[in-house]
Amino acid sequence: MKASKQIENLLEVKGRKTVAVVDLQWGDVGKGKIVDMLAGWADIIARGTGGANAGHTIEISRKTYVFHLIPAGILWDEYSKMNIIGNGVALDPRILSDELELLRANGKSYNNLLIAYNAHLVLPQHIALDRLRENGAGVGKIGTTGRGIGPVYEDHVARLGLTANDLLNVDSFIRKLRRNLSEKISRFARFDPDHVREVMFSDALEGGIYYDPKEIISVDAVINRYGQFAKNFSEMIWDTDALLQRNAGIKNILLEGAQGVLLSVDYGTYPFVTSSDCSLAGLAKGVGLRTDSIDYPLGIAKAFYMTRVGGGPFPTEMGGQASEDWCNSADANKVHEGKKYPFALASIQSSDPFLQGIAIRKAGNEYGATTGRPRRVGWFDLPLLRYATKFGSKRIALTKLDVLSECETIKICHAYSYVGPTRRVAEKTILGGERVDEAMVYTDVIGHCVPRYAEFSGWQCDISGIRKYSDLPKKLINIVNYIEGIANVIVDMISVGPDREQIIIR
Ligand code: IMP
Ligand code: MG
């Protein structure tokens, strides 16, 4: 039976009407594929968090699509499904226009795409400020995607933001834009003018079309350009909150998370996070629903390795700091220990973690869908999983299991040893040498946690064709059982390859 049919039956039997897919790690767990598969069942597919910092990769019949804003459901049956960009999404009209064009070019329709009237707009000043800050900073750099995400959400809470609805009313747009920009001019003044100019002339800002030497951002240029963009989708701007509220419990609704719980501005490894709340609660809020409208939250975790892009603590990282530096270095000819690293030596069996990390990165194609950056790679971390499920879900899908099929030894981090100075975290005092079972995301603690590993011998056979749980190798099932026990989760699905059908539903 087709995977989508199996899912349909399962959800039907359990009477589930609203499903939410939430990433339990730092993004990039392969949720695009899970969402795409569930979209077969859904009538409405909605995104509620993040913006074009996300990159969802979907492979269908050997063609790969990457979307940053449009929900992954767009590639299903074009006429019957509604796709929604919800109120919590940072909406970049340029990226949206590009994605609509990509669909058009591939003969795909987007009749049923709607955009929340109250979604906040990404404006050129947001992209510029994001990039200026990140280029300047040294230590403690977040390593953002440069899509203007932080500054958009800052303006949202500072009550300076513009929404999609302002695109429908030129006078409101102009008035709010002027007010927004008047507050930015003093911020631009803090950066070196040459640097500002360089950023304003980058591709991300369309080669200088918004640049004004005196005002930095030309109001007229923004009005013109955004007016053009708006023509592409103004008919799609809608009260999507009301639409979802009306349909909750009646239609099949799929909420598509972006980023992951560990990147949530509220629950993640702050400050190394994105600027939206990518937890289950944040996702519900970002589409105008209450959390209790969701009757099947599904957490997604990549296994049995994980990745992170940009800065921030990552206890199980293979190759530690050297790997982080290597991944985050902008130099295309990356150098490690004085030499261009010998890729040829990198093997998934390597006893040198740095080399093993390179091999796993390659095997899993772990390069950013948005920025192309190599993702940092580490072993599966159960203390973090246990933590993340509280803000996501205990029912989970494990993805990309096929990537480590050749691996002789699989290491799973089941606890940490804390090796830092004595610290207070909330009501607890944590001492050097202490064992930690559930991660504390306070960076001054997790940054000093060393993993304790359990080792399992790998299954070492091709699992990509398996569709039944009981057909999986015994060695693999052992690891799944172990994870369920230690992290207190229920594994509902296992993904064994990139294709829609390469999934095992338990
Ligand atoms: P921002 O969201 O561009 O502000 O970036 C903040 C942090 O979140 C950086 O470490 C990014 O690498 C990370 N991040 C943002 N979006 C994604 C994503 O979709 N996948 C993985 N990491 C992301
Ligand atoms: Mg991604």
CSV table of C-alpha atoms in Angstrom, one decimal, residues 21-192:
chain,number,residue,atom,x,y,z
A,21,VAL,CA,5.0,18.5,12.1
A,22,VAL,CA,7.6,19.9,14.5
A,23,ASP,CA,11.4,19.6,14.1
A,24,LEU,CA,12.9,18.5,17.4
A,25,GLN,CA,16.5,19.5,16.6
A,26,TRP,CA,18.2,22.4,14.9
A,27,GLY,CA,16.3,22.3,11.6
A,28,ASP,CA,17.1,20.2,8.6
A,29,VAL,CA,15.8,16.9,9.9
A,30,GLY,CA,14.1,16.0,6.6
A,31,LYS,CA,10.7,17.3,7.6
A,32,GLY,CA,10.0,18.5,4.1
A,33,LYS,CA,9.7,14.9,3.0
A,34,ILE,CA,7.4,14.0,5.9
A,35,VAL,CA,5.3,17.0,5.3
A,36,ASP,CA,5.1,16.3,1.6
A,37,MET,CA,3.9,12.8,2.4
A,38,LEU,CA,1.3,13.9,4.9
A,39,ALA,CA,0.1,16.5,2.5
A,40,GLY,CA,-1.5,13.7,0.5
A,41,TRP,CA,-3.9,13.3,3.3
A,42,ALA,CA,-4.4,17.0,4.1
A,43,ASP,CA,-7.0,19.4,2.7
A,44,ILE,CA,-5.1,22.4,4.1
A,45,ILE,CA,-1.4,22.8,4.6
A,46,ALA,CA,-0.1,25.8,6.5
A,47,ARG,CA,3.2,27.2,7.6
A,48,GLY,CA,3.3,29.3,10.8
A,49,THR,CA,6.9,30.2,11.7
A,50,GLY,CA,10.2,31.4,10.3
A,51,GLY,CA,10.7,32.7,6.8
A,52,ALA,CA,13.0,32.3,3.9
A,53,ASN,CA,15.7,31.2,6.3
A,54,ALA,CA,14.0,27.8,6.1
A,55,GLY,CA,14.8,25.5,3.1
A,56,HIS,CA,12.5,22.6,2.5
A,57,THR,CA,13.9,20.0,0.1
A,58,ILE,CA,11.5,17.7,-1.6
A,59,GLU,CA,12.4,15.0,-4.1
A,60,ILE,CA,9.7,13.8,-6.3
A,61,SER,CA,10.3,11.4,-9.2
A,62,ARG,CA,14.0,12.3,-9.1
A,63,LYS,CA,13.3,16.0,-9.4
A,64,THR,CA,14.4,18.1,-6.4
A,65,TYR,CA,12.5,21.2,-5.3
A,66,VAL,CA,13.6,23.6,-2.6
A,67,PHE,CA,11.1,26.0,-1.1
A,68,HIS,CA,11.8,28.7,1.4
A,69,LEU,CA,8.3,30.1,1.9
A,70,ILE,CA,5.6,28.1,0.1
A,71,PRO,CA,4.3,25.1,2.1
A,72,ALA,CA,5.6,21.8,0.8
A,73,GLY,CA,2.0,20.7,0.0
A,74,ILE,CA,2.0,22.8,-3.1
A,75,LEU,CA,3.4,20.0,-5.2
A,76,TRP,CA,0.4,17.7,-4.5
A,77,ASP,CA,-2.8,17.7,-6.3
A,78,GLU,CA,-2.9,21.3,-7.4
A,79,TYR,CA,-6.6,21.9,-7.4
A,80,SER,CA,-8.0,20.5,-4.3
A,81,LYS,CA,-5.5,21.5,-1.6
A,82,MET,CA,-5.2,24.8,0.1
A,83,ASN,CA,-1.7,26.0,1.0
A,84,ILE,CA,-1.3,28.8,3.5
A,85,ILE,CA,1.5,31.1,4.6
A,86,GLY,CA,0.4,31.9,8.1
A,87,ASN,CA,0.6,35.0,10.2
A,88,GLY,CA,3.8,34.0,12.1
A,89,VAL,CA,5.8,33.8,8.9
A,90,ALA,CA,8.3,36.5,8.0
A,91,LEU,CA,7.2,37.1,4.4
A,92,ASP,CA,9.8,38.1,1.9
A,93,PRO,CA,7.8,39.3,-1.2
A,94,ARG,CA,10.8,38.8,-3.5
A,95,ILE,CA,11.4,35.2,-2.5
A,96,LEU,CA,7.7,34.5,-2.7
A,97,SER,CA,7.6,35.9,-6.2
A,98,ASP,CA,10.6,33.8,-7.2
A,99,GLU,CA,8.9,30.7,-5.9
A,100,LEU,CA,5.7,31.4,-7.7
A,101,GLU,CA,7.8,31.8,-10.9
A,102,LEU,CA,9.5,28.5,-10.2
A,103,LEU,CA,6.2,26.7,-10.0
A,104,ARG,CA,4.9,28.4,-13.1
A,105,ALA,CA,8.1,27.4,-15.0
A,106,ASN,CA,7.5,23.8,-14.0
A,107,GLY,CA,3.9,23.8,-15.1
A,108,LYS,CA,2.6,23.6,-11.5
A,109,SER,CA,-0.4,25.6,-10.5
A,110,TYR,CA,-0.7,27.6,-7.3
A,111,ASN,CA,-4.4,28.5,-7.5
A,112,ASN,CA,-4.9,27.6,-3.9
A,113,LEU,CA,-2.2,29.5,-2.1
A,114,LEU,CA,-3.2,32.0,0.5
A,115,ILE,CA,-1.1,34.5,2.5
A,116,ALA,CA,-2.0,35.8,5.9
A,117,TYR,CA,-2.9,39.4,5.8
A,118,ASN,CA,-1.2,39.9,9.2
A,119,ALA,CA,2.1,38.2,8.3
A,120,HIS,CA,5.0,40.6,8.7
A,121,LEU,CA,7.0,41.7,5.7
A,122,VAL,CA,10.7,41.4,5.2
A,123,LEU,CA,12.0,44.7,3.9
A,124,PRO,CA,15.4,45.6,2.4
A,125,GLN,CA,16.5,47.3,5.6
A,126,HIS,CA,16.0,44.0,7.5
A,127,ILE,CA,18.2,42.1,5.1
A,128,ALA,CA,20.8,44.9,5.3
A,129,LEU,CA,20.9,45.0,9.1
A,130,ASP,CA,21.0,41.2,9.4
A,131,ARG,CA,24.0,41.1,7.1
A,132,LEU,CA,25.8,44.1,8.6
A,133,ARG,CA,25.6,42.7,12.1
A,134,GLU,CA,26.7,39.3,11.1
A,135,ASN,CA,29.7,40.5,9.0
A,136,GLY,CA,30.9,42.7,11.8
A,137,ALA,CA,30.6,40.5,14.8
A,138,GLY,CA,33.4,38.1,15.9
A,139,VAL,CA,32.9,36.0,19.0
A,140,GLY,CA,29.3,35.0,19.7
A,141,LYS,CA,28.3,35.4,16.1
A,142,ILE,CA,25.0,33.6,15.5
A,143,GLY,CA,25.7,32.7,11.9
A,144,THR,CA,22.3,33.7,10.6
A,145,THR,CA,21.1,32.9,7.1
A,146,GLY,CA,21.2,36.6,6.2
A,147,ARG,CA,17.5,36.7,5.2
A,148,GLY,CA,16.6,39.5,7.5
A,149,ILE,CA,14.7,37.3,9.9
A,150,GLY,CA,15.9,38.7,13.2
A,151,PRO,CA,15.3,42.3,12.3
A,152,VAL,CA,11.7,41.5,11.0
A,153,TYR,CA,10.6,40.0,14.3
A,154,GLU,CA,12.4,42.8,16.2
A,155,ASP,CA,10.3,45.3,14.3
A,156,HIS,CA,7.2,43.2,14.9
A,157,VAL,CA,7.5,43.4,18.7
A,158,ALA,CA,8.9,47.0,18.5
A,159,ARG,CA,5.5,47.9,16.8
A,160,LEU,CA,7.3,49.2,13.7
A,161,GLY,CA,6.5,46.3,11.4
A,162,LEU,CA,4.7,46.3,8.1
A,163,THR,CA,2.3,43.5,7.2
A,164,ALA,CA,1.1,41.9,4.0
A,165,ASN,CA,-2.1,43.8,4.4
A,166,ASP,CA,-0.1,47.1,4.0
A,167,LEU,CA,0.7,45.9,0.4
A,168,LEU,CA,-3.0,46.3,-0.3
A,169,ASN,CA,-3.1,49.9,0.8
A,170,VAL,CA,-0.4,52.1,-0.7
A,171,ASP,CA,-0.9,55.0,1.6
A,172,SER,CA,-0.6,52.8,4.7
A,173,PHE,CA,2.4,51.2,3.2
A,174,ILE,CA,4.2,54.5,2.5
A,175,ARG,CA,3.4,56.0,5.9
A,176,LYS,CA,4.6,52.9,7.8
A,177,LEU,CA,7.6,52.5,5.7
A,178,ARG,CA,8.7,56.0,6.3
A,179,ARG,CA,8.2,55.6,10.1
A,180,ASN,CA,10.1,52.3,10.0
A,181,LEU,CA,13.0,53.8,8.0
A,182,SER,CA,13.3,56.9,10.1
A,183,GLU,CA,14.2,54.6,13.0
A,184,LYS,CA,16.8,52.7,10.9
A,185,ILE,CA,18.9,55.6,9.8
A,186,SER,CA,20.7,56.0,13.1
A,187,ARG,CA,21.3,52.2,13.1
A,188,PHE,CA,22.9,52.3,9.7
A,189,ALA,CA,25.1,55.2,10.9
A,190,ARG,CA,26.8,52.8,13.3
A,191,PHE,CA,28.4,50.8,10.5
A,192,ASP,CA,31.2,51.7,8.2
